[in-house]
Structure formats: C-alpha cells, structure tokens
Amino acid sequence: MQDAAESLIAKDKKNAWIRGIDVAIVILTVSVLMYTFIWNPFYLLKCIVGITALFCFYMYALKKSETPQNGPQAQVLSVQASSSSISKLAMLSEDGEKMKEWYIQGETALLIGKSSTDNEVEVDLADAEYASLISKQHAVLNYASGIWYLEDLDSRNGVGIKRKGASTKQVLENEAPYKIDSGDMIYIANTRLLVQ
C-alpha cells in the first residue's frame, strides 16, 4: 500500500499543476472578455465572443461536476468493505471461450505475465495468442481488506479494465491500484481475462 500512497502523492502534484493551468486559463479568459466588451466597438464580435464564452463555461462546469467513478484515487480511498466474491480468472479466446483458468481464492498477491527460467509468475500467459505483447512481469493482483486491486507494472503494452456492463475499457495508469469486481474484463495487452 506504500506504492499506492506514493502514487496518490504524485497524482496530487499533477493535480496542482492542472489547477495552476485552470487559473491561467481563467485569467486569460477574463482579459479577453474585458477587451471584447469594454474596449472593442464591434457589436458582432461581442455577440460571438459572448455566446462562445457561455458555451465554454457550460461545458467546463459540466465536466467539473462529473464525479470520478473508476479513477485510481476513488479506488484506493474507497471505504466500502465488501467481501470479495471473486474466485477465479479465466483466459478467453477471440470467440469468448474459456481457454485456461486460475483459481485465486485464498491468495493475497498474483503476478501476471510470462514464466521463464528466471521469472516465475502465478498467472502465466506465455501460451496466450498475443504472448509476444505481454511483458514478463506485466501486472499484479493484490488482495487487501476483502478487495482485489489490479496494477500495471510499467508494462510495454498496457493493462485495461472493462467494467461489467460497460461498453468501453479503461486504460490503467502505471503502478496505480484499481479495484476489480466479479464480471470485469482485464486486458493484458490484447489478452482477455474474465474475473469470476
């Protein structure tokens, strides 16, 4: 969990930069509006800038009011203590058929990748169709307080999660824990693992 705390600190620093950029944009916008409505004599330009400013403000307010549901901070700071009903992972073929299964109940940490003579992993995807895209140590599943978390271990081709019932997948940030639930689909590069 120390890695999770370091990840949150880095995320806070990034958010501070974003807030600074937001302030700079507001200052620039106020300056443009002051010029347009105070010193500019052209009525048409005032109308165009006014309508554009209202639209931009509306979109900005709409975006800021959205609550993050699956971001790393929401996952790490989640206080819901639900018991995990996850018991296994199943590797799926292109047709959606189960090719291989790993029973994970009772485990606390599982390394996902490709086993070799110098690298042992618990979820071995060396025989997957897209094995060439999978790193030796691609991702890790950690179990803490009744919840499974997935982390990308700075892999070459990334890790994604498609939530149960969602139409798109979410790409994970490196070394940031994401909560997973039964029915979610994990993408290790192009290899799909169904969480059951």
CSV table of C-alpha atoms in Angstrom, one decimal:
chain,number,residue,atom,x,y,z
A,1,MET,CA,0.0,0.0,0.0
A,2,GLN,CA,3.1,2.3,0.3
A,3,ASP,CA,3.2,2.3,-3.6
A,4,ALA,CA,-0.5,3.4,-3.5
A,5,ALA,CA,0.4,6.3,-1.2
A,6,GLU,CA,3.3,7.4,-3.4
A,7,SER,CA,1.0,7.2,-6.4
A,8,LEU,CA,-1.5,9.4,-4.7
A,9,ILE,CA,1.2,12.0,-3.8
A,10,ALA,CA,2.3,12.1,-7.4
A,11,LYS,CA,-1.3,12.4,-8.5
A,12,ASP,CA,-1.7,15.4,-6.1
A,13,LYS,CA,1.3,17.1,-7.6
A,14,LYS,CA,-0.1,16.6,-11.1
A,15,ASN,CA,-3.5,18.0,-9.9
A,16,ALA,CA,-1.7,21.1,-8.5
A,17,TRP,CA,-0.3,21.8,-12.0
A,18,ILE,CA,-3.7,21.3,-13.5
A,19,ARG,CA,-5.2,23.7,-11.0
A,20,GLY,CA,-2.5,26.2,-11.9
A,21,ILE,CA,-3.3,25.9,-15.6
A,22,ASP,CA,-7.0,26.3,-14.8
A,23,VAL,CA,-6.2,29.6,-13.1
A,24,ALA,CA,-4.1,30.8,-16.0
A,25,ILE,CA,-7.0,30.0,-18.4
A,26,VAL,CA,-9.5,31.9,-16.2
A,27,ILE,CA,-7.2,34.9,-16.2
A,28,LEU,CA,-6.7,34.8,-20.0
A,29,THR,CA,-10.5,34.4,-20.5
A,30,VAL,CA,-11.3,37.4,-18.2
A,31,SER,CA,-8.8,39.5,-20.1
A,32,VAL,CA,-10.2,38.6,-23.5
A,33,LEU,CA,-13.8,39.3,-22.2
A,34,MET,CA,-12.8,42.6,-20.8
A,35,TYR,CA,-11.2,43.7,-24.1
A,36,THR,CA,-14.1,42.4,-26.1
A,37,PHE,CA,-16.9,44.0,-24.0
A,38,ILE,CA,-15.2,47.2,-22.8
A,39,TRP,CA,-12.8,48.5,-25.5
A,40,ASN,CA,-14.0,46.7,-28.6
A,41,PRO,CA,-16.5,48.7,-30.7
A,42,PHE,CA,-17.8,45.8,-32.9
A,43,TYR,CA,-21.2,44.5,-31.8
A,44,LEU,CA,-21.0,41.3,-33.9
A,45,LEU,CA,-17.7,40.3,-32.2
A,46,LYS,CA,-19.2,40.9,-28.8
A,47,CYS,CA,-22.1,38.6,-29.7
A,48,ILE,CA,-19.8,35.8,-31.0
A,49,VAL,CA,-17.4,36.0,-28.0
A,50,GLY,CA,-20.3,36.1,-25.5
A,51,ILE,CA,-22.0,33.0,-27.0
A,52,THR,CA,-18.7,31.2,-27.2
A,53,ALA,CA,-17.8,32.1,-23.6
A,54,LEU,CA,-21.2,30.9,-22.3
A,55,PHE,CA,-20.9,27.6,-24.2
A,56,CYS,CA,-17.3,27.1,-22.9
A,57,PHE,CA,-18.3,27.9,-19.3
A,58,TYR,CA,-21.3,25.5,-19.5
A,59,MET,CA,-19.0,22.6,-20.8
A,60,TYR,CA,-16.4,23.4,-18.2
A,61,ALA,CA,-18.9,23.3,-15.4
A,62,LEU,CA,-20.4,20.1,-16.7
A,63,LYS,CA,-17.0,18.4,-16.9
A,64,LYS,CA,-16.1,19.6,-13.4
A,65,SER,CA,-19.4,18.3,-11.9
A,66,GLU,CA,-18.8,14.8,-13.1
A,67,THR,CA,-17.7,12.5,-10.2
A,68,PRO,CA,-14.9,10.1,-10.9
A,69,GLN,CA,-16.2,6.6,-10.5
A,70,ASN,CA,-13.3,4.4,-11.5
A,71,GLY,CA,-10.2,6.5,-11.1
A,72,PRO,CA,-7.2,5.4,-9.0
A,73,GLN,CA,-7.9,7.8,-6.1
A,74,ALA,CA,-11.5,6.6,-5.9
A,75,GLN,CA,-10.4,3.0,-5.9
A,76,VAL,CA,-7.6,3.4,-3.3
A,77,LEU,CA,-9.6,5.6,-1.0
A,78,SER,CA,-12.7,3.5,-1.2
A,79,VAL,CA,-14.1,2.8,2.2
A,80,GLN,CA,-16.5,0.2,1.1
A,81,ALA,CA,-15.5,-3.0,2.9
A,82,SER,CA,-17.3,-5.6,0.7
A,83,SER,CA,-16.4,-9.2,0.8
A,84,SER,CA,-14.9,-10.4,-2.4
A,85,SER,CA,-16.9,-12.9,-4.4
A,86,ILE,CA,-14.0,-13.3,-6.9
A,87,SER,CA,-12.7,-16.9,-7.0
A,88,LYS,CA,-11.0,-17.3,-10.4
A,89,LEU,CA,-9.7,-15.7,-13.6
A,90,ALA,CA,-10.4,-17.2,-17.0
A,91,MET,CA,-8.4,-16.5,-20.1
A,92,LEU,CA,-10.8,-16.1,-23.1
A,93,SER,CA,-10.2,-16.9,-26.8
A,94,GLU,CA,-11.2,-14.5,-29.6
A,95,ASP,CA,-14.6,-16.2,-29.7
A,96,GLY,CA,-15.1,-15.8,-25.9
A,97,GLU,CA,-14.5,-19.4,-25.0
A,98,LYS,CA,-12.6,-20.2,-21.8
A,99,MET,CA,-9.1,-21.4,-22.6
A,100,LYS,CA,-7.5,-21.5,-19.2
A,101,GLU,CA,-8.5,-20.8,-15.6
A,102,TRP,CA,-6.7,-19.8,-12.4
A,103,TYR,CA,-8.4,-20.2,-9.0
A,104,ILE,CA,-7.3,-17.3,-6.9
A,105,GLN,CA,-9.4,-17.7,-3.7
A,106,GLY,CA,-7.2,-17.6,-0.6
A,107,GLU,CA,-4.3,-15.9,-2.4
A,108,THR,CA,-3.1,-12.4,-1.5
A,109,ALA,CA,-0.9,-11.4,-4.5
A,110,LEU,CA,-0.7,-12.8,-8.0
A,111,LEU,CA,1.9,-11.8,-10.6
A,112,ILE,CA,0.6,-11.8,-14.2
A,113,GLY,CA,3.0,-12.2,-17.1
A,114,LYS,CA,5.1,-14.9,-18.7
A,115,SER,CA,7.0,-17.5,-16.8
A,116,SER,CA,10.6,-18.3,-17.8
A,117,THR,CA,13.6,-20.0,-16.1
A,118,ASP,CA,14.5,-16.7,-14.3
A,119,ASN,CA,10.9,-15.4,-13.8
A,120,GLU,CA,8.1,-17.2,-12.1
A,121,VAL,CA,4.5,-15.8,-12.3
A,122,GLU,CA,1.2,-17.1,-10.8
A,123,VAL,CA,-0.9,-16.2,-13.9
A,124,ASP,CA,1.2,-17.4,-16.8
A,125,LEU,CA,0.1,-16.1,-20.2
A,126,ALA,CA,3.1,-17.5,-22.1
A,127,ASP,CA,0.8,-19.6,-24.2
A,128,ALA,CA,-1.7,-16.9,-25.0
A,129,GLU,CA,-2.4,-15.9,-28.6
A,130,TYR,CA,-0.8,-12.5,-28.1
A,131,ALA,CA,2.0,-13.6,-25.8
A,132,SER,CA,4.6,-11.6,-27.7
A,133,LEU,CA,2.8,-8.4,-26.5
A,134,ILE,CA,2.9,-9.5,-22.8
A,135,SER,CA,5.8,-8.4,-20.5
A,136,LYS,CA,7.4,-10.9,-18.2
A,137,GLN,CA,6.0,-9.1,-15.2
A,138,HIS,CA,3.0,-7.3,-16.8
A,139,ALA,CA,0.6,-6.7,-13.9
A,140,VAL,CA,-0.1,-7.7,-10.3
A,141,LEU,CA,-3.3,-8.5,-8.5
A,142,ASN,CA,-3.3,-7.7,-4.7
A,143,TYR,CA,-5.9,-8.7,-2.2
A,144,ALA,CA,-6.4,-6.3,0.7
A,145,SER,CA,-9.4,-5.8,3.1
A,146,GLY,CA,-11.6,-8.1,1.1
A,147,ILE,CA,-11.0,-6.3,-2.2
A,148,TRP,CA,-8.9,-7.2,-5.2
A,149,TYR,CA,-6.8,-4.5,-6.8
A,150,LEU,CA,-5.1,-4.6,-10.2
A,151,GLU,CA,-1.9,-2.7,-11.0
A,152,ASP,CA,0.1,-2.2,-14.2
A,153,LEU,CA,3.8,-2.9,-13.6
A,154,ASP,CA,5.0,-0.4,-16.2
A,155,SER,CA,4.3,-2.9,-19.0
A,156,ARG,CA,5.1,-2.3,-22.6
A,157,ASN,CA,1.6,-2.7,-24.0
A,158,GLY,CA,-0.5,-1.7,-21.0
A,159,VAL,CA,-3.3,-3.0,-18.9
A,160,GLY,CA,-7.0,-2.2,-19.2
A,161,ILE,CA,-10.3,-2.9,-17.4
A,162,LYS,CA,-13.7,-3.2,-18.9
A,163,ARG,CA,-16.2,-2.9,-16.1
A,164,LYS,CA,-19.2,-5.4,-16.1
A,165,GLY,CA,-21.9,-3.9,-18.3
A,166,ALA,CA,-19.6,-1.1,-19.7
A,167,SER,CA,-19.1,-0.7,-23.4
A,168,THR,CA,-15.5,0.6,-23.3
A,169,LYS,CA,-12.4,-0.3,-21.5
A,170,GLN,CA,-10.4,1.9,-19.2
A,171,VAL,CA,-6.5,2.0,-19.5
A,172,LEU,CA,-4.7,1.8,-16.2
A,173,GLU,CA,-2.0,4.2,-15.1
A,174,ASN,CA,1.3,2.6,-14.2
A,175,GLU,CA,1.6,1.3,-10.6
A,176,ALA,CA,-1.8,2.8,-9.6
A,177,PRO,CA,-4.2,0.2,-7.9
A,178,TYR,CA,-7.6,-0.2,-9.5
A,179,LYS,CA,-10.4,-2.1,-7.7
A,180,ILE,CA,-11.8,-5.0,-9.7
A,181,ASP,CA,-15.1,-6.8,-9.3
A,182,SER,CA,-16.6,-10.1,-10.5
A,183,GLY,CA,-17.7,-9.8,-14.1
A,184,ASP,CA,-15.0,-7.3,-15.0
A,185,MET,CA,-12.7,-8.0,-18.0
A,186,ILE,CA,-9.0,-7.5,-17.6
A,187,TYR,CA,-7.0,-6.7,-20.8
A,188,ILE,CA,-3.3,-7.8,-20.5
A,189,ALA,CA,-2.1,-6.2,-23.8
A,190,ASN,CA,-4.7,-7.9,-26.1
A,191,THR,CA,-5.3,-11.0,-23.9
A,192,ARG,CA,-8.6,-11.0,-22.1
A,193,LEU,CA,-9.0,-12.3,-18.6
A,194,LEU,CA,-12.6,-12.6,-17.2
A,195,VAL,CA,-12.9,-12.0,-13.4
A,196,GLN,CA,-15.3,-14.5,-11.9
